[in-house]
mmCIF file with all atom_site columns, C-alpha atoms and ligand atoms in Angstrom:
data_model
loop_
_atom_site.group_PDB
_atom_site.id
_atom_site.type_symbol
_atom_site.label_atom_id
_atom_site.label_alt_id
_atom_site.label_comp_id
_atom_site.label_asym_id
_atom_site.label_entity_id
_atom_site.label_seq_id
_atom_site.pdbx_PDB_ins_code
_atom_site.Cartn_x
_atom_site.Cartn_y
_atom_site.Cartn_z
_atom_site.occupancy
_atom_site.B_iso_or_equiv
_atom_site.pdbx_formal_charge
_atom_site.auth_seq_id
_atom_site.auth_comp_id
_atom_site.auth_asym_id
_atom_site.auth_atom_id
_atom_site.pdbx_PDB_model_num
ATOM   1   C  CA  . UNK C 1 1   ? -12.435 12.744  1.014   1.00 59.00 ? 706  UNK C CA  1
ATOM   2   C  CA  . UNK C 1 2   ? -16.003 12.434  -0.164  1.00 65.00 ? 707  UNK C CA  1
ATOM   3   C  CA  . UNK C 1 3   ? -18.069 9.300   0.624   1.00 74.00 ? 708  UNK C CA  1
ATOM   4   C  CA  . UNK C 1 4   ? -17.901 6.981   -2.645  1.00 88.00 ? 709  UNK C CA  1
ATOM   5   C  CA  . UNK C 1 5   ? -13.638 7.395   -2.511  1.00 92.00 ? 710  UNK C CA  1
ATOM   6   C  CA  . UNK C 1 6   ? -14.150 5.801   1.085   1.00 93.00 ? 711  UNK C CA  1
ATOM   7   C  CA  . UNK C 1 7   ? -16.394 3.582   0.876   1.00 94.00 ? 712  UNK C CA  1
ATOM   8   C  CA  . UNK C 1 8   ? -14.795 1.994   -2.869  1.00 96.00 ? 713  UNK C CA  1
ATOM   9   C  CA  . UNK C 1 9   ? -11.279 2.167   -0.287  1.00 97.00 ? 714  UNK C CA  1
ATOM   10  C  CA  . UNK C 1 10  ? -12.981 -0.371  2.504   1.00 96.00 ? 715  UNK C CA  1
ATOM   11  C  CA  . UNK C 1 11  ? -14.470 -2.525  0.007   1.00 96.00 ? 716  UNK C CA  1
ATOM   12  C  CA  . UNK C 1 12  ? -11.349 -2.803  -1.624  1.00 97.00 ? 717  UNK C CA  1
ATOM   13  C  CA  . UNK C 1 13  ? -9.636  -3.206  1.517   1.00 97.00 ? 718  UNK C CA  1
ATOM   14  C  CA  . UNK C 1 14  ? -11.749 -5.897  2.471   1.00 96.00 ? 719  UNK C CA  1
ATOM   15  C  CA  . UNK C 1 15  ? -11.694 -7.474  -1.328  1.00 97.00 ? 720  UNK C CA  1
ATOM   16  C  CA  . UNK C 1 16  ? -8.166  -7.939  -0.533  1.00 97.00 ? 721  UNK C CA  1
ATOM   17  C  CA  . UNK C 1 17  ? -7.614  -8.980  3.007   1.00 96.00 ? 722  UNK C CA  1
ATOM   18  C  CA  . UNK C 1 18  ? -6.461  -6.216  4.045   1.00 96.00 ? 723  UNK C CA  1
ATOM   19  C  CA  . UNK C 1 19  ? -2.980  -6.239  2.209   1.00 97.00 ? 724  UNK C CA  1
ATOM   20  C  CA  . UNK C 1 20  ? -1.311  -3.494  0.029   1.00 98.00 ? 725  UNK C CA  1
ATOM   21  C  CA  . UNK C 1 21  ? -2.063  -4.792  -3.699  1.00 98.00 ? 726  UNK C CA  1
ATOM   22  C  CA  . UNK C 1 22  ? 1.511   -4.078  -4.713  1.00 98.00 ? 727  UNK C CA  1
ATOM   23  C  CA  . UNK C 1 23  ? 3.792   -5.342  -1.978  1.00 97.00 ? 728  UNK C CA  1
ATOM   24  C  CA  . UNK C 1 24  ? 1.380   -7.680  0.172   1.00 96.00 ? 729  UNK C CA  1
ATOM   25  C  CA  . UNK C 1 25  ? 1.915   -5.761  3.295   1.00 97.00 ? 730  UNK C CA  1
ATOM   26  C  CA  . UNK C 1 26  ? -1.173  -5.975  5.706   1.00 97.00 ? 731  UNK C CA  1
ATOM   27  C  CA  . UNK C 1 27  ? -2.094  -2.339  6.543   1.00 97.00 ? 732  UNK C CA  1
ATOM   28  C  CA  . UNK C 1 28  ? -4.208  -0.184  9.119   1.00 97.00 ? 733  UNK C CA  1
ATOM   29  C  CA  . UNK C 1 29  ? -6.875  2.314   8.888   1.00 94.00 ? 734  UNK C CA  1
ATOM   30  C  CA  . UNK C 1 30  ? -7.456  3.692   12.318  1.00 93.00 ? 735  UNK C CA  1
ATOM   31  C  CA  . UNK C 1 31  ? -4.702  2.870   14.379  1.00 96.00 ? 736  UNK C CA  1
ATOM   32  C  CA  . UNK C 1 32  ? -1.603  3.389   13.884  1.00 97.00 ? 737  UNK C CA  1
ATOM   33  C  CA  . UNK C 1 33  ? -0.280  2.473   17.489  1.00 98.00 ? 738  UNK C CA  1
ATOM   34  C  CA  . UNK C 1 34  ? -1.840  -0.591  17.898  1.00 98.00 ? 739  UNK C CA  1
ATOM   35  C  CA  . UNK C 1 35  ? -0.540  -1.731  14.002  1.00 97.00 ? 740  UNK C CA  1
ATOM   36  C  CA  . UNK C 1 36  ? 3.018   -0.973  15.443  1.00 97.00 ? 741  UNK C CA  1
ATOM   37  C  CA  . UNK C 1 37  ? 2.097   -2.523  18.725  1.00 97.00 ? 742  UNK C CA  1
ATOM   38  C  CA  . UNK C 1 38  ? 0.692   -5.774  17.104  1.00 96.00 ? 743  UNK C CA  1
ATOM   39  C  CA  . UNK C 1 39  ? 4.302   -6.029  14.872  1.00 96.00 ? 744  UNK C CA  1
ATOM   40  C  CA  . UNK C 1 40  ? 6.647   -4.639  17.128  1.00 96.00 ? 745  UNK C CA  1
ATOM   41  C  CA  . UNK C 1 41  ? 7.581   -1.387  15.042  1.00 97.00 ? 746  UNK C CA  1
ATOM   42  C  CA  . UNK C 1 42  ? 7.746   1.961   15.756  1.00 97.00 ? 747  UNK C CA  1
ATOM   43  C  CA  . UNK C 1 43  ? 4.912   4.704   15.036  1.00 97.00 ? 748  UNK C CA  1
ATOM   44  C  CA  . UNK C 1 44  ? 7.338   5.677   12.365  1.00 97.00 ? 749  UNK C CA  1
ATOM   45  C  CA  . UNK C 1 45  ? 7.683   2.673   10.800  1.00 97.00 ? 750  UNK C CA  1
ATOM   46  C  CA  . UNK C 1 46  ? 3.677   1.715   10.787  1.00 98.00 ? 751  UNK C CA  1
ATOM   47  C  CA  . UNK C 1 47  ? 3.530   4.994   8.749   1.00 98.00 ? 752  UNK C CA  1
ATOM   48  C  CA  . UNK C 1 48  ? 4.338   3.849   5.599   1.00 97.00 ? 753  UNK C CA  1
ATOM   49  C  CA  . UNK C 1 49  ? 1.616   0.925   6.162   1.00 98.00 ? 754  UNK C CA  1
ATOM   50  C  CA  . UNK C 1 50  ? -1.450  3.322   6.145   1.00 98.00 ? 755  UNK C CA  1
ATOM   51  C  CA  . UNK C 1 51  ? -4.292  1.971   4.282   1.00 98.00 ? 756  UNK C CA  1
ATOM   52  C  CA  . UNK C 1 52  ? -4.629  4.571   0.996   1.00 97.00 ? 757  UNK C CA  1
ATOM   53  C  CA  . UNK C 1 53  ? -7.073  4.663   -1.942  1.00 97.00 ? 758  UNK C CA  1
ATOM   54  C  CA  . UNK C 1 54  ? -4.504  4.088   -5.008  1.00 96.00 ? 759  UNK C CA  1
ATOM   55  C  CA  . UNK C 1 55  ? -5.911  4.959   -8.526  1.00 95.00 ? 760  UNK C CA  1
ATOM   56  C  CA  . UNK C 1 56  ? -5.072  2.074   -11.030 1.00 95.00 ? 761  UNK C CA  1
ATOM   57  C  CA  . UNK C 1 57  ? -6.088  4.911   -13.543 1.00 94.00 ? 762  UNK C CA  1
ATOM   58  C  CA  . UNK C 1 58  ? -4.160  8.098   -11.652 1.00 91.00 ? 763  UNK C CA  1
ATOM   59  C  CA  . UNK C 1 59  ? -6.456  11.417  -11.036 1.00 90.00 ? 764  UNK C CA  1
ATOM   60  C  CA  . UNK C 1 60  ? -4.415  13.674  -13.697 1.00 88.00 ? 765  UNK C CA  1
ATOM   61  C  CA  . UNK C 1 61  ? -4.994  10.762  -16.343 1.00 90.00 ? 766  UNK C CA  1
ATOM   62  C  CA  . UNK C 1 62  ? -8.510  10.873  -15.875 1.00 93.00 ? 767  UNK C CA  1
ATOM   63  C  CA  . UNK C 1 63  ? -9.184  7.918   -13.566 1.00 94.00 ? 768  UNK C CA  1
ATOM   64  C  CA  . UNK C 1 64  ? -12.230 8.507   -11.113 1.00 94.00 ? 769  UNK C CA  1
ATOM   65  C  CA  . UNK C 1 65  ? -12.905 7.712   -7.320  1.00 94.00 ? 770  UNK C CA  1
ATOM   66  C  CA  . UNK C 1 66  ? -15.057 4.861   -8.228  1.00 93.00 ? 771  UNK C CA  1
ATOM   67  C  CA  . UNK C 1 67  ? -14.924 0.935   -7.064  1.00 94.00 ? 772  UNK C CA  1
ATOM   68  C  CA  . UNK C 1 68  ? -13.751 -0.420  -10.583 1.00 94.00 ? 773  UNK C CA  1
ATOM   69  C  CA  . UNK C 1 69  ? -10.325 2.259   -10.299 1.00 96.00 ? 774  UNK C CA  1
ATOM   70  C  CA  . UNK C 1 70  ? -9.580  1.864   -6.194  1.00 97.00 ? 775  UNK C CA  1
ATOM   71  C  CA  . UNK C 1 71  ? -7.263  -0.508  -4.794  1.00 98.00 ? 776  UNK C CA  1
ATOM   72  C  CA  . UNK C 1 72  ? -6.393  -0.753  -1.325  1.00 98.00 ? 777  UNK C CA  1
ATOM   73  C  CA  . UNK C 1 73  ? -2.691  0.024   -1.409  1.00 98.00 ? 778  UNK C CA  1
ATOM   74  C  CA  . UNK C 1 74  ? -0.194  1.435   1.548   1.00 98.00 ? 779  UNK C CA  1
ATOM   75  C  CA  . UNK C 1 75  ? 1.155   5.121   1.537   1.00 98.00 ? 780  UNK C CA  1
ATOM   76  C  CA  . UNK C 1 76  ? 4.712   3.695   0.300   1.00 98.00 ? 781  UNK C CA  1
ATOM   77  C  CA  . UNK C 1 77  ? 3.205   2.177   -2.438  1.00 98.00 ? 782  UNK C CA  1
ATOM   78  C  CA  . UNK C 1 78  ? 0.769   4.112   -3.705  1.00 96.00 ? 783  UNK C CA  1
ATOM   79  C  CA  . UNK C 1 79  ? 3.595   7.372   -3.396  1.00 96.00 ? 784  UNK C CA  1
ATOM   80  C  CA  . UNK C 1 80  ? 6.519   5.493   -4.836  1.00 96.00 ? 785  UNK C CA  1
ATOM   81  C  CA  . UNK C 1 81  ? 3.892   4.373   -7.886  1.00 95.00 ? 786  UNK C CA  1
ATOM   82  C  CA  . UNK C 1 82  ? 2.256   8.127   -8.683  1.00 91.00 ? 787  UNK C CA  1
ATOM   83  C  CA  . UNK C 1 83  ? 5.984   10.037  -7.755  1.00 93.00 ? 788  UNK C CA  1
ATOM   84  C  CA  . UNK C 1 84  ? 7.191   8.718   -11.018 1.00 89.00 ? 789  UNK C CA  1
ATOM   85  C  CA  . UNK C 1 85  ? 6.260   11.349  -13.731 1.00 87.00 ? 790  UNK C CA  1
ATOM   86  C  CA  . UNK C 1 86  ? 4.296   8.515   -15.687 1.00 87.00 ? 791  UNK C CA  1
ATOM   87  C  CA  . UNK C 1 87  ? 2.689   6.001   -13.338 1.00 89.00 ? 792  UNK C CA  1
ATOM   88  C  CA  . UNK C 1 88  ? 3.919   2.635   -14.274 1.00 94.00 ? 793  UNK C CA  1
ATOM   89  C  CA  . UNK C 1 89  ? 0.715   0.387   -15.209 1.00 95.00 ? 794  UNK C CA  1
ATOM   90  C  CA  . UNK C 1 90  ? -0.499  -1.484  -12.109 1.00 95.00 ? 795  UNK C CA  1
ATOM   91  C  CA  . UNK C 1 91  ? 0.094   -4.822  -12.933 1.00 96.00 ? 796  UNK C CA  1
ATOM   92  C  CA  . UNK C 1 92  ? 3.652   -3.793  -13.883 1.00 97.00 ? 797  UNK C CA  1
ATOM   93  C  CA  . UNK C 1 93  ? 3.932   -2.074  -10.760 1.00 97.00 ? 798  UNK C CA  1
ATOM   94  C  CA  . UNK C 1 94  ? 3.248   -5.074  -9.117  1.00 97.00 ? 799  UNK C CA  1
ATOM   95  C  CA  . UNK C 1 95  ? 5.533   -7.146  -10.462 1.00 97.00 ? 800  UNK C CA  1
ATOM   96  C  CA  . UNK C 1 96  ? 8.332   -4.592  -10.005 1.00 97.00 ? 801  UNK C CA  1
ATOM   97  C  CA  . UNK C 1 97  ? 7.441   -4.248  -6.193  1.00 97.00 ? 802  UNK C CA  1
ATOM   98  C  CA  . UNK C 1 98  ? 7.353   -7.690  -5.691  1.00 96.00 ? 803  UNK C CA  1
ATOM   99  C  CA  . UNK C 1 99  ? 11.051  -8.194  -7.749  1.00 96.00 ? 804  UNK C CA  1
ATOM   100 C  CA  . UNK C 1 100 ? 12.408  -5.570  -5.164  1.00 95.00 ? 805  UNK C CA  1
ATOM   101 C  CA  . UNK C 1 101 ? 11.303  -7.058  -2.287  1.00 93.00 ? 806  UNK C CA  1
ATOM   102 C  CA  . UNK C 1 102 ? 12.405  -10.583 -3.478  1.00 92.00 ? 807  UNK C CA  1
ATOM   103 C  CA  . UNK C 1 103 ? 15.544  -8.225  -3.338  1.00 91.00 ? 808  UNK C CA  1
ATOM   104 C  CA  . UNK C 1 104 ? 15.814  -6.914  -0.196  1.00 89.00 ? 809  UNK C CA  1
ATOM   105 C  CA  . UNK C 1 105 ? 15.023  -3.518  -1.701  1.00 92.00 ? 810  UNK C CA  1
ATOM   106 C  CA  . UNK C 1 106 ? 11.540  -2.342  -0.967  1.00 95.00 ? 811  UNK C CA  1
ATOM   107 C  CA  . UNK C 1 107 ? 10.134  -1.825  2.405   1.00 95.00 ? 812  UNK C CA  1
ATOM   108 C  CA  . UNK C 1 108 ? 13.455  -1.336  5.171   1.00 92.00 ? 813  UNK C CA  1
ATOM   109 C  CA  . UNK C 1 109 ? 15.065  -5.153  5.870   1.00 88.00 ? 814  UNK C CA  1
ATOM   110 C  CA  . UNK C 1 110 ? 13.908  -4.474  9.475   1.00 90.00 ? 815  UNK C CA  1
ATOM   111 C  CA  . UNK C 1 111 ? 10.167  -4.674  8.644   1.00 93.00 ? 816  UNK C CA  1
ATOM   112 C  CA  . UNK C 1 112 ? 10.621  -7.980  5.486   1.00 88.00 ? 817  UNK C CA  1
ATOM   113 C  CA  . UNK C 1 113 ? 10.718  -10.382 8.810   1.00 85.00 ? 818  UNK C CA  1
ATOM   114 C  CA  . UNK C 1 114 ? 8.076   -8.668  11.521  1.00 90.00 ? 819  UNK C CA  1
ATOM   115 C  CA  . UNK C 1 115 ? 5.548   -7.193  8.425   1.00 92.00 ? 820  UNK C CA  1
ATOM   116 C  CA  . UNK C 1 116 ? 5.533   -8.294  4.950   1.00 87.00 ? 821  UNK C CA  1
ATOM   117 C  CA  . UNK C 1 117 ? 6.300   -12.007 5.813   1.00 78.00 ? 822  UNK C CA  1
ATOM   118 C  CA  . UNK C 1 118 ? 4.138   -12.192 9.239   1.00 60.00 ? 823  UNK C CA  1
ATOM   119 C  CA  . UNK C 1 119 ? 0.668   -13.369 7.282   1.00 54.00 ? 824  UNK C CA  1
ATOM   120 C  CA  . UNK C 1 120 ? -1.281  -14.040 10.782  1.00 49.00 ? 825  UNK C CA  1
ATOM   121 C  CA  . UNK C 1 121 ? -1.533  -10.043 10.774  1.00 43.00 ? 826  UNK C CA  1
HETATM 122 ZN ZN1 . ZN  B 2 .   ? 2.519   -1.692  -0.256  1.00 68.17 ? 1294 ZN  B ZN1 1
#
């Protein structure tokens, strides 16, 4: 990835506290052992809360690697979003991740109680 992509990541990243935009999860950057260490998950299971550069604007609809178009989003997020053949907008996104969660229906039930609702990550 070229410079400006990583550095508009981290200062999103930061902007945000560290939490996936869409579903609120904290996420990691470096480390994926000591993220599953810190919650109690497997290596596995910390996958899906990698720290990713999501396009509000996606790549193939023209949107560029620059601050005002990077969130910081996790890999499960940012996949489900730009898997769909027409990325949903992001606020709608948003509100639709947060609606399945509410559900039980996002992120594995195991991970609701030791990621998503532990906020002293
Ligand atoms: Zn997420």
């Amino acid at each position: 990835m070229a410079t400006s992509i990583v550095s508009a990541r981290t200062h999103a990243y930061i902007a945000q506290s560290g939490r996936c935009i869409y579903c609120g999860a904290p996420m990691w950057s470096r480390s994926p052992e000591d993220f599953a260490a810190a919650h109690g998950i497997s290596l596995v299971d910390a996958g899906r809360f990698q720290l990713t550069a999501e396009h509000l604007t996606a790549r193939r609809e023209g949107g560029s690697n620059s601050r005002p178009n990077i969130a910081a989003a996790c890999l499960y997020c940012n996949r489900m979003r730009h898997q769909r053949k027409a990325p949903p907008a992001p606020l709608a996104y948003q509100a639709f991740v947060q609606k399945r969660i509410a559900q039980g229906k996002w992120h594995p039930a195991h991970l609701h109680k030791k990621v998503l609702r532990n906020q002293s990550a």
